[in-house]
Amino acid sequence: MKVDITNTDDVKRLVNQFYDKVNADKDLSFVFNDVAKVNWEAHLPIMYRFWNANLLGIPEYKGYVIDAHFSLNEKVKLTQALFDRWLTLFEETVDFYFDGPTAQLAKQRAQTIAQLMFYKLRQ
Ligand code: HEM
């Protein structure tokens, strides 16, 4: 039976599995690895903190999520197709492992932030 996202281990699992999918996706992997040259050891803990804050109310994340994507968007256009792919992989990951109100919240938050981010990047 699937469980809801209730603790930091769940968040870690969600983030790790999601970025495994990102890395296996040709177009997203190109952006993360070839363009942004992401240091995964540094990036993953930031993402744990981001989702711990958003889903569990643990105020650990201190960054500016949308701003972080402006410079990236200068290097490679973050298109609607890329955002759609990002969201599909995120939702697939949530649904594969989790079920419940916080799992739903995770998908809603991702969608809202993605929409806002896409809108701001186009301004
Ligand atoms: C096409 C969609 C997206 C792409 C290609 C993308 C890519 C990236 C990349 C390359 C970084 C920088 C990593 C690094 O250099 O360490 C980053 C950071 C980040 N992304 Fe995204 N992203 C996307 C959408 C999103 C969405 C929808 C969210 C939130 C729901 C999100 C949340 C974050 C956060 C929290 C950071 C860390 C910012 C910080 O340093 O504080 N991203 N993203």
mmCIF file of N, CA and C and ligand atoms in Angstrom:
data_model
loop_
_atom_site.group_PDB
_atom_site.id
_atom_site.type_symbol
_atom_site.label_atom_id
_atom_site.label_comp_id
_atom_site.label_asym_id
_atom_site.label_seq_id
_atom_site.Cartn_x
_atom_site.Cartn_y
_atom_site.Cartn_z
ATOM 1 N N MET A 1 0.823 -1.206 0.000
ATOM 2 C CA MET A 1 0.000 0.000 0.000
ATOM 3 C C MET A 1 0.862 1.262 0.000
ATOM 4 N N LYS A 2 0.434 2.238 -0.780
ATOM 5 C CA LYS A 2 1.191 3.491 -0.815
ATOM 6 C C LYS A 2 0.884 4.310 0.429
ATOM 7 N N VAL A 3 1.880 5.102 0.841
ATOM 8 C CA VAL A 3 1.708 5.935 2.040
ATOM 9 C C VAL A 3 1.808 7.401 1.638
ATOM 10 N N ASP A 4 1.427 8.267 2.554
ATOM 11 C CA ASP A 4 1.560 9.697 2.274
ATOM 12 C C ASP A 4 3.005 10.138 2.577
ATOM 13 N N ILE A 5 3.317 11.342 2.183
ATOM 14 C CA ILE A 5 4.627 11.940 2.501
ATOM 15 C C ILE A 5 4.501 12.531 3.903
ATOM 16 N N THR A 6 5.197 11.928 4.874
ATOM 17 C CA THR A 6 5.002 12.410 6.250
ATOM 18 C C THR A 6 6.291 12.835 6.951
ATOM 19 N N ASN A 7 7.449 12.468 6.413
ATOM 20 C CA ASN A 7 8.687 12.819 7.119
ATOM 21 C C ASN A 7 9.828 13.091 6.132
ATOM 22 N N THR A 8 10.984 13.472 6.691
ATOM 23 C CA THR A 8 12.097 13.897 5.836
ATOM 24 C C THR A 8 12.668 12.735 5.010
ATOM 25 N N ASP A 9 12.508 11.507 5.482
ATOM 26 C CA ASP A 9 12.959 10.361 4.676
ATOM 27 C C ASP A 9 12.094 10.213 3.422
ATOM 28 N N ASP A 10 10.790 10.471 3.597
ATOM 29 C CA ASP A 10 9.886 10.417 2.434
ATOM 30 C C ASP A 10 10.284 11.483 1.410
ATOM 31 N N VAL A 11 10.578 12.681 1.909
ATOM 32 C CA VAL A 11 10.956 13.780 1.014
ATOM 33 C C VAL A 11 12.248 13.428 0.267
ATOM 34 N N LYS A 12 13.174 12.844 0.995
ATOM 35 C CA LYS A 12 14.448 12.446 0.392
ATOM 36 C C LYS A 12 14.212 11.432 -0.732
ATOM 37 N N ARG A 13 13.330 10.494 -0.457
ATOM 38 C CA ARG A 13 13.031 9.468 -1.454
ATOM 39 C C ARG A 13 12.402 10.086 -2.699
ATOM 40 N N LEU A 14 11.438 10.985 -2.464
ATOM 41 C CA LEU A 14 10.784 11.671 -3.582
ATOM 42 C C LEU A 14 11.814 12.409 -4.437
ATOM 43 N N VAL A 15 12.662 13.199 -3.778
ATOM 44 C CA VAL A 15 13.645 14.014 -4.505
ATOM 45 C C VAL A 15 14.638 13.114 -5.244
ATOM 46 N N ASN A 16 15.160 12.105 -4.563
ATOM 47 C CA ASN A 16 16.149 11.232 -5.211
ATOM 48 C C ASN A 16 15.577 10.530 -6.429
ATOM 49 N N GLN A 17 14.370 10.002 -6.272
ATOM 50 C CA GLN A 17 13.761 9.256 -7.385
ATOM 51 C C GLN A 17 13.414 10.194 -8.528
ATOM 52 N N PHE A 18 12.977 11.407 -8.190
ATOM 53 C CA PHE A 18 12.639 12.371 -9.230
ATOM 54 C C PHE A 18 13.881 12.726 -10.050
ATOM 55 N N TYR A 19 14.981 13.029 -9.375
ATOM 56 C CA TYR A 19 16.169 13.434 -10.141
ATOM 57 C C TYR A 19 16.823 12.258 -10.858
ATOM 58 N N ASP A 20 16.563 11.030 -10.412
ATOM 59 C CA ASP A 20 16.988 9.874 -11.218
ATOM 60 C C ASP A 20 16.263 9.894 -12.559
ATOM 61 N N LYS A 21 14.980 10.227 -12.509
ATOM 62 C CA LYS A 21 14.198 10.312 -13.749
ATOM 63 C C LYS A 21 14.682 11.475 -14.616
ATOM 64 N N VAL A 22 14.967 12.598 -13.971
ATOM 65 C CA VAL A 22 15.469 13.759 -14.718
ATOM 66 C C VAL A 22 16.763 13.375 -15.443
ATOM 67 N N ASN A 23 17.625 12.684 -14.739
ATOM 68 C CA ASN A 23 18.905 12.306 -15.335
ATOM 69 C C ASN A 23 18.764 11.290 -16.456
ATOM 70 N N ALA A 24 17.672 10.549 -16.439
ATOM 71 C CA ALA A 24 17.440 9.549 -17.482
ATOM 72 C C ALA A 24 16.686 10.141 -18.676
ATOM 73 N N ASP A 25 16.261 11.403 -18.541
ATOM 74 C CA ASP A 25 15.506 12.056 -19.615
ATOM 75 C C ASP A 25 16.480 12.886 -20.463
ATOM 76 N N LYS A 26 16.479 12.623 -21.767
ATOM 77 C CA LYS A 26 17.487 13.241 -22.639
ATOM 78 C C LYS A 26 17.479 14.772 -22.537
ATOM 79 N N ASP A 27 16.295 15.382 -22.696
ATOM 80 C CA ASP A 27 16.230 16.847 -22.773
ATOM 81 C C ASP A 27 16.515 17.515 -21.423
ATOM 82 N N LEU A 28 15.939 16.974 -20.360
ATOM 83 C CA LEU A 28 16.173 17.574 -19.035
ATOM 84 C C LEU A 28 17.605 17.332 -18.579
ATOM 85 N N SER A 29 18.104 16.156 -18.847
ATOM 86 C CA SER A 29 19.486 15.856 -18.460
ATOM 87 C C SER A 29 20.454 16.805 -19.158
ATOM 88 N N PHE A 30 20.157 17.139 -20.404
ATOM 89 C CA PHE A 30 21.007 18.087 -21.137
ATOM 90 C C PHE A 30 21.072 19.425 -20.385
ATOM 91 N N VAL A 31 19.898 19.905 -19.927
ATOM 92 C CA VAL A 31 19.869 21.195 -19.220
ATOM 93 C C VAL A 31 20.620 21.104 -17.886
ATOM 94 N N PHE A 32 20.330 20.088 -17.118
ATOM 95 C CA PHE A 32 20.940 19.977 -15.784
ATOM 96 C C PHE A 32 22.441 19.663 -15.860
ATOM 97 N N ASN A 33 22.791 18.720 -16.721
ATOM 98 C CA ASN A 33 24.177 18.238 -16.702
ATOM 99 C C ASN A 33 25.097 18.946 -17.689
ATOM 100 N N ASP A 34 24.610 19.211 -18.898
ATOM 101 C CA ASP A 34 25.481 19.809 -19.903
ATOM 102 C C ASP A 34 25.482 21.335 -19.822
ATOM 103 N N VAL A 35 24.311 21.938 -19.599
ATOM 104 C CA VAL A 35 24.244 23.405 -19.551
ATOM 105 C C VAL A 35 24.588 23.909 -18.148
ATOM 106 N N ALA A 36 23.812 23.487 -17.140
ATOM 107 C CA ALA A 36 24.012 24.004 -15.777
ATOM 108 C C ALA A 36 25.178 23.304 -15.059
ATOM 109 N N LYS A 37 25.578 22.173 -15.571
ATOM 110 C CA LYS A 37 26.665 21.388 -14.954
ATOM 111 C C LYS A 37 26.452 21.266 -13.439
ATOM 112 N N VAL A 38 25.277 20.767 -13.117
ATOM 113 C CA VAL A 38 24.854 20.683 -11.721
ATOM 114 C C VAL A 38 25.762 19.754 -10.909
ATOM 115 N N ASN A 39 26.145 20.264 -9.758
ATOM 116 C CA ASN A 39 26.864 19.448 -8.783
ATOM 117 C C ASN A 39 25.785 18.772 -7.932
ATOM 118 N N TRP A 40 25.515 17.517 -8.207
ATOM 119 C CA TRP A 40 24.372 16.836 -7.585
ATOM 120 C C TRP A 40 24.521 16.697 -6.080
ATOM 121 N N GLU A 41 25.775 16.546 -5.633
ATOM 122 C CA GLU A 41 25.967 16.416 -4.171
ATOM 123 C C GLU A 41 25.544 17.683 -3.447
ATOM 124 N N ALA A 42 25.672 18.810 -4.131
ATOM 125 C CA ALA A 42 25.254 20.079 -3.523
ATOM 126 C C ALA A 42 23.770 20.342 -3.783
ATOM 127 N N HIS A 43 23.303 19.990 -4.994
ATOM 128 C CA HIS A 43 21.931 20.327 -5.386
ATOM 129 C C HIS A 43 20.888 19.508 -4.618
ATOM 130 N N LEU A 44 21.132 18.223 -4.454
ATOM 131 C CA LEU A 44 20.092 17.390 -3.821
ATOM 132 C C LEU A 44 19.743 17.860 -2.406
ATOM 133 N N PRO A 45 20.720 18.158 -1.540
ATOM 134 C CA PRO A 45 20.360 18.651 -0.202
ATOM 135 C C PRO A 45 19.565 19.956 -0.236
ATOM 136 N N ILE A 46 19.818 20.807 -1.254
ATOM 137 C CA ILE A 46 19.018 22.043 -1.381
ATOM 138 C C ILE A 46 17.564 21.653 -1.668
ATOM 139 N N MET A 47 17.416 20.655 -2.534
ATOM 140 C CA MET A 47 16.061 20.237 -2.896
ATOM 141 C C MET A 47 15.360 19.530 -1.737
ATOM 142 N N TYR A 48 16.097 18.817 -0.900
ATOM 143 C CA TYR A 48 15.464 18.235 0.312
ATOM 144 C C TYR A 48 14.919 19.368 1.169
ATOM 145 N N ARG A 49 15.750 20.415 1.332
ATOM 146 C CA ARG A 49 15.336 21.526 2.197
ATOM 147 C C ARG A 49 14.122 22.250 1.615
ATOM 148 N N PHE A 50 14.161 22.426 0.281
ATOM 149 C CA PHE A 50 13.047 23.117 -0.393
ATOM 150 C C PHE A 50 11.734 22.364 -0.164
ATOM 151 N N TRP A 51 11.741 21.054 -0.372
ATOM 152 C CA TRP A 51 10.495 20.287 -0.234
ATOM 153 C C TRP A 51 10.143 20.035 1.229
ATOM 154 N N ASN A 52 11.144 19.951 2.108
ATOM 155 C CA ASN A 52 10.832 19.850 3.549
ATOM 156 C C ASN A 52 10.063 21.094 3.997
ATOM 157 N N ALA A 53 10.498 22.251 3.471
ATOM 158 C CA ALA A 53 9.833 23.504 3.834
ATOM 159 C C ALA A 53 8.410 23.530 3.266
ATOM 160 N N ASN A 54 8.282 23.167 1.998
ATOM 161 C CA ASN A 54 6.992 23.258 1.317
ATOM 162 C C ASN A 54 5.970 22.245 1.785
ATOM 163 N N LEU A 55 6.426 21.050 2.132
ATOM 164 C CA LEU A 55 5.479 19.974 2.435
ATOM 165 C C LEU A 55 5.361 19.663 3.914
ATOM 166 N N LEU A 56 6.453 19.876 4.660
ATOM 167 C CA LEU A 56 6.429 19.494 6.081
ATOM 168 C C LEU A 56 6.497 20.711 6.992
ATOM 169 N N GLY A 57 6.647 21.895 6.395
ATOM 170 C CA GLY A 57 6.701 23.113 7.201
ATOM 171 C C GLY A 57 7.978 23.259 7.996
ATOM 172 N N ILE A 58 9.042 22.576 7.555
ATOM 173 C CA ILE A 58 10.336 22.712 8.237
ATOM 174 C C ILE A 58 11.081 23.864 7.554
ATOM 175 N N PRO A 59 11.264 24.992 8.252
ATOM 176 C CA PRO A 59 11.769 26.191 7.562
ATOM 177 C C PRO A 59 13.277 26.150 7.328
ATOM 178 N N GLU A 60 13.686 25.293 6.425
ATOM 179 C CA GLU A 60 15.126 25.084 6.200
ATOM 180 C C GLU A 60 15.614 25.769 4.931
ATOM 181 N N TYR A 61 14.711 26.003 4.001
ATOM 182 C CA TYR A 61 15.136 26.505 2.689
ATOM 183 C C TYR A 61 15.255 28.011 2.710
ATOM 184 N N LYS A 62 16.407 28.532 2.273
ATOM 185 C CA LYS A 62 16.648 29.979 2.351
ATOM 186 C C LYS A 62 16.835 30.617 0.972
ATOM 187 N N GLY A 63 16.575 29.869 -0.093
ATOM 188 C CA GLY A 63 16.887 30.402 -1.419
ATOM 189 C C GLY A 63 15.739 31.149 -2.052
ATOM 190 N N TYR A 64 15.940 31.528 -3.294
ATOM 191 C CA TYR A 64 14.919 32.201 -4.101
ATOM 192 C C TYR A 64 14.688 31.332 -5.325
ATOM 193 N N VAL A 65 13.667 30.503 -5.218
ATOM 194 C CA VAL A 65 13.530 29.427 -6.200
ATOM 195 C C VAL A 65 13.409 29.935 -7.633
ATOM 196 N N ILE A 66 12.638 30.989 -7.841
ATOM 197 C CA ILE A 66 12.434 31.414 -9.228
ATOM 198 C C ILE A 66 13.686 32.093 -9.774
ATOM 199 N N ASP A 67 14.298 32.950 -8.930
ATOM 200 C CA ASP A 67 15.512 33.659 -9.367
ATOM 201 C C ASP A 67 16.584 32.699 -9.871
ATOM 202 N N ALA A 68 16.672 31.556 -9.229
ATOM 203 C CA ALA A 68 17.715 30.590 -9.594
ATOM 204 C C ALA A 68 17.590 30.136 -11.047
ATOM 205 N N HIS A 69 16.419 30.347 -11.625
ATOM 206 C CA HIS A 69 16.215 29.868 -12.991
ATOM 207 C C HIS A 69 16.381 30.951 -14.055
ATOM 208 N N PHE A 70 16.551 32.206 -13.631
ATOM 209 C CA PHE A 70 16.713 33.283 -14.617
ATOM 210 C C PHE A 70 18.017 33.134 -15.401
ATOM 211 N N SER A 71 19.117 32.918 -14.681
ATOM 212 C CA SER A 71 20.402 32.816 -15.389
ATOM 213 C C SER A 71 20.437 31.555 -16.253
ATOM 214 N N LEU A 72 19.763 30.524 -15.769
ATOM 215 C CA LEU A 72 19.687 29.290 -16.554
ATOM 216 C C LEU A 72 18.942 29.551 -17.865
ATOM 217 N N ASN A 73 17.859 30.316 -17.759
ATOM 218 C CA ASN A 73 17.032 30.627 -18.928
ATOM 219 C C ASN A 73 17.785 31.478 -19.960
ATOM 220 N N GLU A 74 18.840 32.180 -19.501
ATOM 221 C CA GLU A 74 19.687 32.945 -20.431
ATOM 222 C C GLU A 74 20.534 31.997 -21.275
ATOM 223 N N LYS A 75 20.902 30.900 -20.645
ATOM 224 C CA LYS A 75 21.803 29.962 -21.336
ATOM 225 C C LYS A 75 21.051 29.008 -22.245
ATOM 226 N N VAL A 76 19.864 28.622 -21.793
ATOM 227 C CA VAL A 76 19.050 27.715 -22.595
ATOM 228 C C VAL A 76 17.591 28.065 -22.330
ATOM 229 N N LYS A 77 16.811 28.235 -23.393
ATOM 230 C CA LYS A 77 15.402 28.615 -23.204
ATOM 231 C C LYS A 77 14.662 27.514 -22.457
ATOM 232 N N LEU A 78 14.092 27.858 -21.324
ATOM 233 C CA LEU A 78 13.279 26.884 -20.586
ATOM 234 C C LEU A 78 11.872 26.944 -21.177
ATOM 235 N N THR A 79 11.610 26.062 -22.102
ATOM 236 C CA THR A 79 10.370 26.085 -22.882
ATOM 237 C C THR A 79 9.211 25.450 -22.118
ATOM 238 N N GLN A 80 8.004 25.690 -22.654
ATOM 239 C CA GLN A 80 6.815 25.039 -22.078
ATOM 240 C C GLN A 80 6.984 23.520 -22.106
ATOM 241 N N ALA A 81 7.560 23.019 -23.190
ATOM 242 C CA ALA A 81 7.750 21.562 -23.319
ATOM 243 C C ALA A 81 8.652 21.024 -22.212
ATOM 244 N N LEU A 82 9.703 21.791 -21.887
ATOM 245 C CA LEU A 82 10.615 21.351 -20.817
ATOM 246 C C LEU A 82 9.901 21.357 -19.461
ATOM 247 N N PHE A 83 9.117 22.416 -19.226
ATOM 248 C CA PHE A 83 8.358 22.485 -17.975
ATOM 249 C C PHE A 83 7.340 21.348 -17.885
ATOM 250 N N ASP A 84 6.679 21.062 -19.017
ATOM 251 C CA ASP A 84 5.697 19.973 -19.028
ATOM 252 C C ASP A 84 6.369 18.652 -18.682
ATOM 253 N N ARG A 85 7.549 18.458 -19.247
ATOM 254 C CA ARG A 85 8.275 17.205 -19.003
ATOM 255 C C ARG A 85 8.668 17.111 -17.523
ATOM 256 N N TRP A 86 9.193 18.231 -17.001
ATOM 257 C CA TRP A 86 9.598 18.305 -15.592
ATOM 258 C C TRP A 86 8.404 17.914 -14.711
ATOM 259 N N LEU A 87 7.242 18.532 -15.001
ATOM 260 C CA LEU A 87 6.058 18.278 -14.177
ATOM 261 C C LEU A 87 5.563 16.842 -14.315
ATOM 262 N N THR A 88 5.588 16.318 -15.535
ATOM 263 C CA THR A 88 5.147 14.930 -15.738
ATOM 264 C C THR A 88 6.009 13.975 -14.915
ATOM 265 N N LEU A 89 7.323 14.171 -14.976
ATOM 266 C CA LEU A 89 8.213 13.273 -14.227
ATOM 267 C C LEU A 89 7.997 13.428 -12.724
ATOM 268 N N PHE A 90 7.777 14.671 -12.289
ATOM 269 C CA PHE A 90 7.550 14.899 -10.859
ATOM 270 C C PHE A 90 6.263 14.205 -10.411
ATOM 271 N N GLU A 91 5.203 14.395 -11.187
ATOM 272 C CA GLU A 91 3.908 13.796 -10.819
ATOM 273 C C GLU A 91 3.974 12.271 -10.867
ATOM 274 N N GLU A 92 4.648 11.737 -11.873
ATOM 275 C CA GLU A 92 4.816 10.273 -11.956
ATOM 276 C C GLU A 92 5.530 9.739 -10.710
ATOM 277 N N THR A 93 6.541 10.471 -10.271
ATOM 278 C CA THR A 93 7.319 10.021 -9.101
ATOM 279 C C THR A 93 6.447 10.041 -7.854
ATOM 280 N N VAL A 94 5.728 11.159 -7.661
ATOM 281 C CA VAL A 94 4.841 11.249 -6.488
ATOM 282 C C VAL A 94 3.850 10.093 -6.508
ATOM 283 N N ASP A 95 3.188 9.894 -7.648
ATOM 284 C CA ASP A 95 2.119 8.888 -7.724
ATOM 285 C C ASP A 95 2.637 7.457 -7.592
ATOM 286 N N PHE A 96 3.873 7.238 -7.994
ATOM 287 C CA PHE A 96 4.414 5.879 -7.912
ATOM 288 C C PHE A 96 4.652 5.459 -6.459
ATOM 289 N N TYR A 97 5.093 6.409 -5.632
ATOM 290 C CA TYR A 97 5.482 6.059 -4.259
ATOM 291 C C TYR A 97 4.457 6.464 -3.202
ATOM 292 N N PHE A 98 3.691 7.514 -3.485
ATOM 293 C CA PHE A 98 2.888 8.110 -2.406
ATOM 294 C C PHE A 98 1.435 8.317 -2.797
ATOM 295 N N ASP A 99 0.619 8.395 -1.753
ATOM 296 C CA ASP A 99 -0.795 8.705 -1.944
ATOM 297 C C ASP A 99 -1.304 9.368 -0.660
ATOM 298 N N GLY A 100 -2.031 10.466 -0.796
ATOM 299 C CA GLY A 100 -2.548 11.139 0.395
ATOM 300 C C GLY A 100 -2.524 12.636 0.202
ATOM 301 N N PRO A 101 -3.001 13.381 1.199
ATOM 302 C CA PRO A 101 -3.110 14.839 1.077
ATOM 303 C C PRO A 101 -1.770 15.530 0.796
ATOM 304 N N THR A 102 -0.716 15.096 1.447
ATOM 305 C CA THR A 102 0.567 15.785 1.225
ATOM 306 C C THR A 102 1.134 15.437 -0.151
ATOM 307 N N ALA A 103 0.861 14.247 -0.608
ATOM 308 C CA ALA A 103 1.273 13.862 -1.966
ATOM 309 C C ALA A 103 0.541 14.746 -2.986
ATOM 310 N N GLN A 104 -0.747 14.984 -2.738
ATOM 311 C CA GLN A 104 -1.514 15.873 -3.611
ATOM 312 C C GLN A 104 -0.953 17.288 -3.561
ATOM 313 N N LEU A 105 -0.634 17.727 -2.337
ATOM 314 C CA LEU A 105 -0.077 19.069 -2.144
ATOM 315 C C LEU A 105 1.231 19.227 -2.923
ATOM 316 N N ALA A 106 2.060 18.193 -2.902
ATOM 317 C CA ALA A 106 3.347 18.241 -3.616
ATOM 318 C C ALA A 106 3.109 18.512 -5.104
ATOM 319 N N LYS A 107 2.142 17.815 -5.681
ATOM 320 C CA LYS A 107 1.867 17.987 -7.110
ATOM 321 C C LYS A 107 1.300 19.377 -7.390
ATOM 322 N N GLN A 108 0.410 19.837 -6.480
ATOM 323 C CA GLN A 108 -0.164 21.185 -6.656
ATOM 324 C C GLN A 108 0.898 22.260 -6.564
ATOM 325 N N ARG A 109 1.775 22.138 -5.544
ATOM 326 C CA ARG A 109 2.827 23.141 -5.359
ATOM 327 C C ARG A 109 3.740 23.191 -6.576
ATOM 328 N N ALA A 110 4.123 22.002 -7.052
ATOM 329 C CA ALA A 110 5.024 21.930 -8.210
ATOM 330 C C ALA A 110 4.382 22.628 -9.404
ATOM 331 N N GLN A 111 3.090 22.370 -9.590
ATOM 332 C CA GLN A 111 2.395 22.961 -10.737
ATOM 333 C C GLN A 111 2.296 24.479 -10.617
ATOM 334 N N THR A 112 1.925 24.943 -9.420
ATOM 335 C CA THR A 112 1.794 26.393 -9.205
ATOM 336 C C THR A 112 3.128 27.098 -9.413
ATOM 337 N N ILE A 113 4.182 26.539 -8.829
ATOM 338 C CA ILE A 113 5.499 27.183 -8.933
ATOM 339 C C ILE A 113 5.981 27.147 -10.390
ATOM 340 N N ALA A 114 5.759 26.015 -11.051
ATOM 341 C CA ALA A 114 6.189 25.894 -12.454
ATOM 342 C C ALA A 114 5.480 26.939 -13.321
ATOM 343 N N GLN A 115 4.174 27.115 -13.090
ATOM 344 C CA GLN A 115 3.410 28.104 -13.877
ATOM 345 C C GLN A 115 3.922 29.515 -13.639
ATOM 346 N N LEU A 116 4.128 29.828 -12.358
ATOM 347 C CA LEU A 116 4.607 31.152 -11.996
ATOM 348 C C LEU A 116 5.999 31.397 -12.575
ATOM 349 N N MET A 117 6.835 30.392 -12.473
ATOM 350 C CA MET A 117 8.213 30.490 -12.969
ATOM 351 C C MET A 117 8.209 30.711 -14.482
ATOM 352 N N PHE A 118 7.413 29.919 -15.177
ATOM 353 C CA PHE A 118 7.350 30.025 -16.633
ATOM 354 C C PHE A 118 6.877 31.431 -17.026
ATOM 355 N N TYR A 119 5.855 31.914 -16.323
ATOM 356 C CA TYR A 119 5.307 33.251 -16.583
ATOM 357 C C TYR A 119 6.378 34.323 -16.366
ATOM 358 N N LYS A 120 7.099 34.237 -15.243
ATOM 359 C CA LYS A 120 8.107 35.254 -14.925
ATOM 360 C C LYS A 120 9.279 35.212 -15.907
ATOM 361 N N LEU A 121 9.638 34.034 -16.333
ATOM 362 C CA LEU A 121 10.761 33.908 -17.271
ATOM 363 C C LEU A 121 10.428 34.513 -18.632
ATOM 364 N N ARG A 122 9.151 34.619 -18.922
ATOM 365 C CA ARG A 122 8.722 35.173 -20.224
ATOM 366 C C ARG A 122 8.631 36.696 -20.180
ATOM 367 N N GLN A 123 8.690 37.336 -18.973
ATOM 368 C CA GLN A 123 8.493 38.795 -18.858
ATOM 369 C C GLN A 123 9.680 39.562 -19.405
HETATM 370 C C1 HEM B 1 12.053 23.047 -16.987
HETATM 371 C C2 HEM B 1 11.963 23.017 -15.662
HETATM 372 C C3 HEM B 1 13.160 23.164 -14.746
HETATM 373 C C4 HEM B 1 14.501 23.037 -15.004
HETATM 374 C C5 HEM B 1 15.175 22.655 -16.314
HETATM 375 C C6 HEM B 1 15.197 23.307 -13.757
HETATM 376 C C7 HEM B 1 16.565 23.291 -13.596
HETATM 377 C C8 HEM B 1 17.248 23.712 -12.481
HETATM 378 C C9 HEM B 1 18.678 23.868 -12.378
HETATM 379 C C10 HEM B 1 19.666 23.538 -13.497
HETATM 380 C C11 HEM B 1 18.945 24.336 -11.149
HETATM 381 C C12 HEM B 1 20.329 24.740 -10.604
HETATM 382 C C13 HEM B 1 20.970 23.618 -9.901
HETATM 383 C C14 HEM B 1 22.388 23.961 -9.463
HETATM 384 O O1 HEM B 1 23.114 24.622 -10.196
HETATM 385 O O2 HEM B 1 22.776 23.539 -8.381
HETATM 386 C C15 HEM B 1 17.703 24.446 -10.439
HETATM 387 C C16 HEM B 1 17.565 24.846 -9.136
HETATM 388 C C17 HEM B 1 16.401 24.749 -8.423
HETATM 389 N N1 HEM B 1 15.165 24.388 -8.919
HETATM 390 FE FE1 HEM B 1 14.715 24.031 -10.849
HETATM 391 N N2 HEM B 1 14.278 23.589 -12.778
HETATM 392 C C18 HEM B 1 13.030 23.508 -13.331
HETATM 393 C C19 HEM B 1 11.835 23.699 -12.680
HETATM 394 C C20 HEM B 1 11.700 23.809 -11.324
HETATM 395 C C21 HEM B 1 10.438 23.820 -10.593
HETATM 396 C C22 HEM B 1 9.047 23.727 -11.256
HETATM 397 C C23 HEM B 1 10.765 23.922 -9.276
HETATM 398 C C24 HEM B 1 9.856 23.978 -8.068
HETATM 399 C C25 HEM B 1 8.699 23.377 -7.994
HETATM 400 C C26 HEM B 1 12.209 23.994 -9.165
HETATM 401 C C27 HEM B 1 12.921 24.112 -8.000
HETATM 402 C C28 HEM B 1 14.257 24.405 -7.907
HETATM 403 C C29 HEM B 1 14.937 24.786 -6.668
HETATM 404 C C30 HEM B 1 14.317 24.916 -5.280
HETATM 405 C C31 HEM B 1 16.275 25.014 -7.003
HETATM 406 C C32 HEM B 1 17.392 25.452 -6.060
HETATM 407 C C33 HEM B 1 17.498 26.965 -6.062
HETATM 408 C C34 HEM B 1 18.501 27.427 -5.026
HETATM 409 O O3 HEM B 1 19.711 27.294 -5.288
HETATM 410 O O4 HEM B 1 18.075 27.892 -3.970
HETATM 411 N N3 HEM B 1 12.747 23.921 -10.426
HETATM 412 N N4 HEM B 1 16.678 24.072 -11.278
#
